[in-house]
Short mmCIF file of C-alpha atoms in Angstrom, two decimals:
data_model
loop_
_atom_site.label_atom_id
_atom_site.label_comp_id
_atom_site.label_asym_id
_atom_site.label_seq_id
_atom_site.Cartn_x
_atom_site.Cartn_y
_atom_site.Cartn_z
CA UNK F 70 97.27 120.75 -76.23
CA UNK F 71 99.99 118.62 -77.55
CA UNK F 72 99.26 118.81 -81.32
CA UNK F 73 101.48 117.70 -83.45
CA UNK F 74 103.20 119.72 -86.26
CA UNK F 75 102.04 117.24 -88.93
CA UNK F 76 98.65 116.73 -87.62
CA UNK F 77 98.04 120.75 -87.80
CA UNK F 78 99.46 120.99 -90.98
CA UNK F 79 97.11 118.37 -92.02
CA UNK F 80 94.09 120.26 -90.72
CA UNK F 81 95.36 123.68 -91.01
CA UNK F 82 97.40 123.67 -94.21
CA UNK F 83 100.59 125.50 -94.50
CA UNK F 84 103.38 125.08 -92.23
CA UNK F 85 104.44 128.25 -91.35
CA UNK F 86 101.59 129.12 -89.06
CA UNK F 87 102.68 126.37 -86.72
CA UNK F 88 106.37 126.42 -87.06
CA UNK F 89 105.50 130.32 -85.59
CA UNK F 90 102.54 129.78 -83.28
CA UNK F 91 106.37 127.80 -81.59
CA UNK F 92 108.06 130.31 -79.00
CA UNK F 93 111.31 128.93 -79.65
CA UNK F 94 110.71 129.39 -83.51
CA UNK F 95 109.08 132.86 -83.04
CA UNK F 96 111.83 133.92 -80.33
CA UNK F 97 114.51 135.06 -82.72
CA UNK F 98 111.81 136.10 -85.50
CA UNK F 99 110.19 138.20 -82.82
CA UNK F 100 114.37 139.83 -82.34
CA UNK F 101 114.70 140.40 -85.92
CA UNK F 102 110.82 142.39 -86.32
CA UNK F 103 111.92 144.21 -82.90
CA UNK F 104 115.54 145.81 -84.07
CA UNK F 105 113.68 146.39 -87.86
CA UNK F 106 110.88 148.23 -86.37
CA UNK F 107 112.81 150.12 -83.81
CA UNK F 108 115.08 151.65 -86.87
CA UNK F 109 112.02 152.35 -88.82
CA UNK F 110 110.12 154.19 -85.95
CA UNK F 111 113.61 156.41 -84.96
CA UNK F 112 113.71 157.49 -88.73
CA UNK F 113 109.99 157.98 -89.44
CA UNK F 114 109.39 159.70 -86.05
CA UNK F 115 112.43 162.15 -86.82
CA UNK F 116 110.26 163.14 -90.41
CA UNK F 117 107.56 162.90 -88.88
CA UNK F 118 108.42 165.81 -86.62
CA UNK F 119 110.37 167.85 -88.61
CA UNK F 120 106.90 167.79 -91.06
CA UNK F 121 104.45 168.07 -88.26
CA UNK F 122 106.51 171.00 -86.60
CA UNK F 123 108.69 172.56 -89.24
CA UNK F 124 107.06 172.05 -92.85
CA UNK F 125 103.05 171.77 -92.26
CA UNK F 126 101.47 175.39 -92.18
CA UNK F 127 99.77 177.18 -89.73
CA UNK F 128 96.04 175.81 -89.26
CA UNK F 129 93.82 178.61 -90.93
CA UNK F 130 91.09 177.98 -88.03
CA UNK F 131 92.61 176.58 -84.69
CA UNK F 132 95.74 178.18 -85.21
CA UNK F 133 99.40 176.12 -84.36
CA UNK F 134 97.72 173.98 -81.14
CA UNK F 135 96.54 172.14 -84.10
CA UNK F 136 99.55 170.41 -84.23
CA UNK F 137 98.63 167.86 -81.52
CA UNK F 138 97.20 165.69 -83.91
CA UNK F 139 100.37 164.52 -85.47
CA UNK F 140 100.65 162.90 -81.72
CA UNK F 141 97.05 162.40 -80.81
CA UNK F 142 96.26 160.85 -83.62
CA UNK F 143 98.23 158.09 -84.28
CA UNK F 144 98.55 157.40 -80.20
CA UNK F 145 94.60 156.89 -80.26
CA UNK F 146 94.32 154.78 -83.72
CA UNK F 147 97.25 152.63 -81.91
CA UNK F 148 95.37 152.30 -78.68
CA UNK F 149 91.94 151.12 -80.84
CA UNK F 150 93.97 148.87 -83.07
CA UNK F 151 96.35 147.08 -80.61
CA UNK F 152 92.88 146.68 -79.03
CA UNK F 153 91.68 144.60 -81.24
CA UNK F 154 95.22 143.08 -82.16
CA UNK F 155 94.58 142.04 -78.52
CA UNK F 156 91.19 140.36 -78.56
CA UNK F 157 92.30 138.59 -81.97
CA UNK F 158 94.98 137.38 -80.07
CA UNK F 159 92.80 136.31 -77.44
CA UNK F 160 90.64 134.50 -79.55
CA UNK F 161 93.26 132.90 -81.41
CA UNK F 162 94.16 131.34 -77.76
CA UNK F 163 90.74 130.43 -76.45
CA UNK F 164 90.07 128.95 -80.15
CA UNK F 165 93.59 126.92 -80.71
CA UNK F 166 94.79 126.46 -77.07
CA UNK F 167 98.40 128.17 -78.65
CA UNK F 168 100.34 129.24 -75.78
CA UNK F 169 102.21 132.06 -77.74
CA UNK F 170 99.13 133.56 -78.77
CA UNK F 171 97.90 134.86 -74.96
CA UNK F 172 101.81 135.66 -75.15
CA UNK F 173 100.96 138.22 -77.95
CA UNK F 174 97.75 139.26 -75.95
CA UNK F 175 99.52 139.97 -72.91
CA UNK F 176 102.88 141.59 -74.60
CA UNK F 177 100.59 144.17 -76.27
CA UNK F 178 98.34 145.30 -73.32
CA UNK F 179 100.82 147.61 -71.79
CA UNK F 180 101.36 149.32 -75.12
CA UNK F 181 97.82 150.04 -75.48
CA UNK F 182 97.44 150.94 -72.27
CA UNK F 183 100.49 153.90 -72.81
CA UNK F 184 98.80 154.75 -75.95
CA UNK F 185 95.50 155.34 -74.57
CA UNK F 186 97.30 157.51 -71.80
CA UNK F 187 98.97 159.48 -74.70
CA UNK F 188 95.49 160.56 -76.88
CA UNK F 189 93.48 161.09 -73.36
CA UNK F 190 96.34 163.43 -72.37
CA UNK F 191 97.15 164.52 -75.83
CA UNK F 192 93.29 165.39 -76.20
CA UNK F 193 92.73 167.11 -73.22
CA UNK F 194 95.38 169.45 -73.80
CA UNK F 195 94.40 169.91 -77.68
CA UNK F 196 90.62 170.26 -76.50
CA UNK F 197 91.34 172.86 -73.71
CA UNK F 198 92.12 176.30 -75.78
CA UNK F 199 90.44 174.90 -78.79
CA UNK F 200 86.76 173.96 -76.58
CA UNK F 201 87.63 175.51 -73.23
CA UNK F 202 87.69 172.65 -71.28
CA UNK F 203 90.28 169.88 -70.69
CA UNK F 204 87.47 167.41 -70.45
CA UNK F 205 83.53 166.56 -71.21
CA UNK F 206 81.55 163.40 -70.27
CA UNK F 207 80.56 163.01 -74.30
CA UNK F 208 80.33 159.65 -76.28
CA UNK F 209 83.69 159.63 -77.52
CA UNK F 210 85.52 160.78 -74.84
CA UNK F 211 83.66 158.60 -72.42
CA UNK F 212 84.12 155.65 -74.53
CA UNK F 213 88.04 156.44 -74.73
CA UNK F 214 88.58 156.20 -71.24
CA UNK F 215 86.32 153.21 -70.81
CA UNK F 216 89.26 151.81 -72.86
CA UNK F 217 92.14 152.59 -70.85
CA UNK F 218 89.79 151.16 -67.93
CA UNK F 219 89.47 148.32 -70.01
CA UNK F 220 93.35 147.50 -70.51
CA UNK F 221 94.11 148.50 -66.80
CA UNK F 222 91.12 145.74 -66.09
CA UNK F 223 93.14 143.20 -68.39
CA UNK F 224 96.68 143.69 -67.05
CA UNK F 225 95.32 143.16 -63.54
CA UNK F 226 93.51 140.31 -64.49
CA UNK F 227 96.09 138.69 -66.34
CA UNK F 228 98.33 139.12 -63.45
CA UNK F 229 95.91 138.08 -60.47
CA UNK F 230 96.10 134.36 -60.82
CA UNK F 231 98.92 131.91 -60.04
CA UNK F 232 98.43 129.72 -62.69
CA UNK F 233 99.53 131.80 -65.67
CA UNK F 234 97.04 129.53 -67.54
CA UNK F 235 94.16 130.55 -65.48
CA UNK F 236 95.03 134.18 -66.44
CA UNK F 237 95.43 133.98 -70.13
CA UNK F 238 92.05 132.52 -70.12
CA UNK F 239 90.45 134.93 -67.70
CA UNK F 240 91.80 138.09 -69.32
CA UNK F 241 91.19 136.79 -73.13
CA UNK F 242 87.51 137.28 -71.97
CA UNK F 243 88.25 141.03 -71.02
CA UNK F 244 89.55 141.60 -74.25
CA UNK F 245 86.55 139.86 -76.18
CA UNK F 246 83.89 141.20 -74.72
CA UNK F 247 85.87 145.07 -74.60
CA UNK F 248 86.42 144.84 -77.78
CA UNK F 249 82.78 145.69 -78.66
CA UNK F 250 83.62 149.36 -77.48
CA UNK F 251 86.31 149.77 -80.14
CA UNK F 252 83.68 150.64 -82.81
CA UNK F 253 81.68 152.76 -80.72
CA UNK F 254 84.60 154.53 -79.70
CA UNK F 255 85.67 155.07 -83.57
CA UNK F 256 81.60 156.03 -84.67
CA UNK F 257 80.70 158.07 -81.10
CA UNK F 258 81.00 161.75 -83.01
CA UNK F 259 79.32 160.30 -85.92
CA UNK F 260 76.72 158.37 -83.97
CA UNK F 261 76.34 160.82 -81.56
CA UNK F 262 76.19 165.02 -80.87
CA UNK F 263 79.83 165.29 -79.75
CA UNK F 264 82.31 168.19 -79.12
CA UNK F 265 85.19 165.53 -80.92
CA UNK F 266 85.35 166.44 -84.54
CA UNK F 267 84.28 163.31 -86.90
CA UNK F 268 86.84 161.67 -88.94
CA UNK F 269 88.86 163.68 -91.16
CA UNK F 270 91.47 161.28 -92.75
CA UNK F 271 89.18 157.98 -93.43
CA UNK F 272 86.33 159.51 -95.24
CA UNK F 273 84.20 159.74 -98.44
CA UNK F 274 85.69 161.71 -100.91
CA UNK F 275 88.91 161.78 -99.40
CA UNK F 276 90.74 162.99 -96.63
CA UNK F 277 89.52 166.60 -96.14
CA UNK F 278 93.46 168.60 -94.43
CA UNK F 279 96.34 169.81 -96.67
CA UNK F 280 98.40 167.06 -98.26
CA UNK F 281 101.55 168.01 -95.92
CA UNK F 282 99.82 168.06 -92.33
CA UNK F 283 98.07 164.42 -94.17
CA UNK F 284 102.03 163.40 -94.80
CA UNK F 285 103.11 164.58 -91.99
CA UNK F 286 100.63 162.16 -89.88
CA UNK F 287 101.01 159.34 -91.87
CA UNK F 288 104.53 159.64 -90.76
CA UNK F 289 103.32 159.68 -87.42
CA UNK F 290 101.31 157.22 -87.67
CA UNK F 291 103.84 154.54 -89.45
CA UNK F 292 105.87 155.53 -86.54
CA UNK F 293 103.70 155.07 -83.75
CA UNK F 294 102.78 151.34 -85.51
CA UNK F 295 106.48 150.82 -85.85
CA UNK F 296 107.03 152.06 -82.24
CA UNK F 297 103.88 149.61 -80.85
CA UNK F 298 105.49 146.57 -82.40
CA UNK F 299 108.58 147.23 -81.47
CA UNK F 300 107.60 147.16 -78.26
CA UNK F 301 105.57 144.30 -78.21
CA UNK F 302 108.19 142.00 -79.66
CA UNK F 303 110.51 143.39 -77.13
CA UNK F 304 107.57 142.47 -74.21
CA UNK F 305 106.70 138.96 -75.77
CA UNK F 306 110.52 137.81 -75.42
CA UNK F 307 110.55 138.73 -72.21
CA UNK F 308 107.50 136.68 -71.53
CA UNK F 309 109.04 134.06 -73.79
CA UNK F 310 111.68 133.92 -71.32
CA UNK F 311 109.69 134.07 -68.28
CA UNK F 312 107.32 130.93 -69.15
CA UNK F 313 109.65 128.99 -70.68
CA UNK F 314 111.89 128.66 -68.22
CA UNK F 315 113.08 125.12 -68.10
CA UNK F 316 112.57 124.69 -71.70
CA UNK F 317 115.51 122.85 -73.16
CA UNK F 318 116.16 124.82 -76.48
CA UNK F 319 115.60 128.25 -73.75
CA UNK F 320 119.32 128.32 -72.41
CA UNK F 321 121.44 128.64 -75.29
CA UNK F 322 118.93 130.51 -77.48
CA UNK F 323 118.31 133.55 -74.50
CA UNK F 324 122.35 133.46 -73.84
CA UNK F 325 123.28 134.06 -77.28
CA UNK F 326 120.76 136.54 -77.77
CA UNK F 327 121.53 138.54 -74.98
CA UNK F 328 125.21 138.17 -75.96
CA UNK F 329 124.77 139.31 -79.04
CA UNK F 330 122.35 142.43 -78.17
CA UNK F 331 125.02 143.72 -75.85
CA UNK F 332 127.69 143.59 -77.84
CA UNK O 268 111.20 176.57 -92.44
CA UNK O 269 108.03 178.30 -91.61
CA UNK O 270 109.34 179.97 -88.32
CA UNK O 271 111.08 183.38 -88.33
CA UNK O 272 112.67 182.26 -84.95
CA UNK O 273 113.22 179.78 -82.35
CA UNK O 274 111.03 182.22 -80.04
CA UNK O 275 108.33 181.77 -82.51
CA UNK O 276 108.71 177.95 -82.87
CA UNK O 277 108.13 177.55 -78.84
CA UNK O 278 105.69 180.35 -78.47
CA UNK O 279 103.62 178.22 -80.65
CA UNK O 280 101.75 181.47 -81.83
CA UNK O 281 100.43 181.63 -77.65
CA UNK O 282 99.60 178.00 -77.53
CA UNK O 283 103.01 177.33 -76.70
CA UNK O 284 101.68 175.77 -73.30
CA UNK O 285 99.36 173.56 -74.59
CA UNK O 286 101.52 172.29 -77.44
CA UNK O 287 104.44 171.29 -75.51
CA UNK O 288 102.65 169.22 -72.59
CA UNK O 289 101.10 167.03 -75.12
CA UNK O 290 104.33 166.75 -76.67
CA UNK O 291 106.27 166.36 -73.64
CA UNK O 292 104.31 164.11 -71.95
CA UNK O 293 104.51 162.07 -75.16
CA UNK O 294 108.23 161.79 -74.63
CA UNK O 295 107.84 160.94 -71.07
CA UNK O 296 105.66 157.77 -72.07
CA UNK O 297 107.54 156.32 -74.44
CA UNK O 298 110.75 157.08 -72.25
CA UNK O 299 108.94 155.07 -69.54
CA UNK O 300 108.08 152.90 -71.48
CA UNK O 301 111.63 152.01 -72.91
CA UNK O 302 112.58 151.88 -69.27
CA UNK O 303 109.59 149.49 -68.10
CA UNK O 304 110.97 147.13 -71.06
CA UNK O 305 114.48 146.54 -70.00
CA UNK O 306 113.33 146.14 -66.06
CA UNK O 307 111.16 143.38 -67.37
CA UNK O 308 113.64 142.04 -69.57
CA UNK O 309 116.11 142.48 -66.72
CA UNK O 310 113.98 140.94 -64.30
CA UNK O 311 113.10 137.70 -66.39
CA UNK O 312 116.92 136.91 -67.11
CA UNK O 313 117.69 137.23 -63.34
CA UNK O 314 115.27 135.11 -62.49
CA UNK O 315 116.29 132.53 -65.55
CA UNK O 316 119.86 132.77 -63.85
CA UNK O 317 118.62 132.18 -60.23
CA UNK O 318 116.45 129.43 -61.52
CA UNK O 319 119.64 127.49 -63.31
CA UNK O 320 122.11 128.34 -60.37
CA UNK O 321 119.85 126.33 -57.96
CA UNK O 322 118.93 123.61 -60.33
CA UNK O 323 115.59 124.35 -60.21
CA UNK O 324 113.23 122.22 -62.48
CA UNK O 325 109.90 123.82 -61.19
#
């Protein structure tokens, strides 16, 4: 556990990982990413919307309930990738023993939690006048809300042990193992007969909808990403704070900040 | 603008319904969400406080 900074860069290479993989090093990084990110998710969020809703044309086949997807969209690629962000983070923790890393893990499982609660909601109400129903026990949607079972699952694991140690560990294995459902979730309605519609952005020969509904949810989508880490840099510091309590270079550092935020 | 009205724009040519839930309920997350944040962040400085008030060197 107690590695030094010049034995890791001597095994690991550059600096920078370390000086980082620090919380009181990564504290006011993590500040700075938070306020950039919340700016660029307020402006991209406003386009975003005024694309999705006021610029992109009617939808010659489903008609203007199409226009879900600028929300559903980017709310379920969040949920798959902060995921994964997760169980890399997990990994990272198992693998190195780096305290901020299950940090990371934990700080992002309530966003992808909210995320997943956004596309299963978002979908139902998309796939209700477009398929008649609100919901179907098919591959993808199955496999969807395996996933929001699967963050619920890691949040109460995480949180079920005294030793906050004992947790990190415990939950990191939730993550692994769940993430295998990630790319079943993404290939169900190609793998599988499914009432989802395959991919329709990430494809061969190019993304197959009109360049301004594709602009519009790119916006989205940079906006939801902005939003996620926003959020997550917000949630680390606050777990920053909780765990490291009595840490000397803690007092002055949080005070400051907090001073400064208000203000 | 591709609406002849505000009507319009909500009506959602009939899927009005459908279009704002998703939407809404959108907003209501990510409200909550901003809201769960600063109770957390709330709740870890208070207990920071308490924890230097009584000396405490758990």
């Amino acid at each position: 556990m107690a590695r030094t900074e010049q034995q890791s860069t001597e095994r690991y290479g550059g600096r920078w990982f370390w000086r980082y993989a620090s919380p009181a090093a990564f504290f006011p990084l993590a500040g700075r990413i938070e306020r950039l990110c919340w700016a660029v998710a307020a402006v991209l969020g406003v386009l975003g919307l005024y694309l999705g809703l006021f610029r992109a044309p009617v939808d010659a086949q489903q008609g203007e309930v199409y226009r879900v997807i600028f929300i559903h969209v980017p709310a379920a690629w969040m949920a798959m990738i902060i995921y994964l962000a997760m169980a890399f983070w997990s990994l990272l923790g198992l693998w190195l023993g780096t305290r901020l890393s299950f940090m990371m893990s934990r700080a992002l499982a309530p966003t992808g939690a909210l995320m997943t609660l956004i596309a299963l909601w978002t979908g139902a109400f998309w796939g209700r006048p477009t398929w008649g129903t609100y919901w179907v026990w098919d591959a993808k949607l199955t496999s969807f809300l395996i996933l929001f079972f699967l963050y619920v699952g890691y949040i109460a694991l995480a949180e079920a042990f005294d030793d906050v140690r004992k947790g990190d560990r415990a939950s990191a294995l939730i993550a692994l193992v769940g993430a295998i459902n990630v790319p079943i979730i993404y290939f169900a309605a190609v793998w599988w007969n499914s009432l989802h519609q395959g991919p329709s952005v990430v494809k061969q020969g190019g993304p197959s909808i009109a360049p301004i509904m594709l602009w519009a949810m790119l916006t989205m989508t940079f906006a939801f990403w902005a939003w996620c880490i926003a959020a997550a840099m917000h949630r680390v510091r606050s777990v920053i704070i909780e765990r490291e309590r009595n840490a000397v270079w803690m007092k002055p550092v949080v005070r400051g900040q907090a001073e400064r935020e208000r203000t | 603008m591709i609406w002849d009205s505000w009507t319009a724009f909500f009506d959602m040519g009939g899927r009005g319904y459908y279009v704002w839930m998703s939407f809404g309920f959108t907003a209501l997350v990510l409200a909550a969400e901003g809201l769960l944040l600063r109770q957390r962040r709330a709740g870890a400085e208070a207990a920071n406080d308490r924890a230097e008030e009584q000396g405490d060197d758990r």
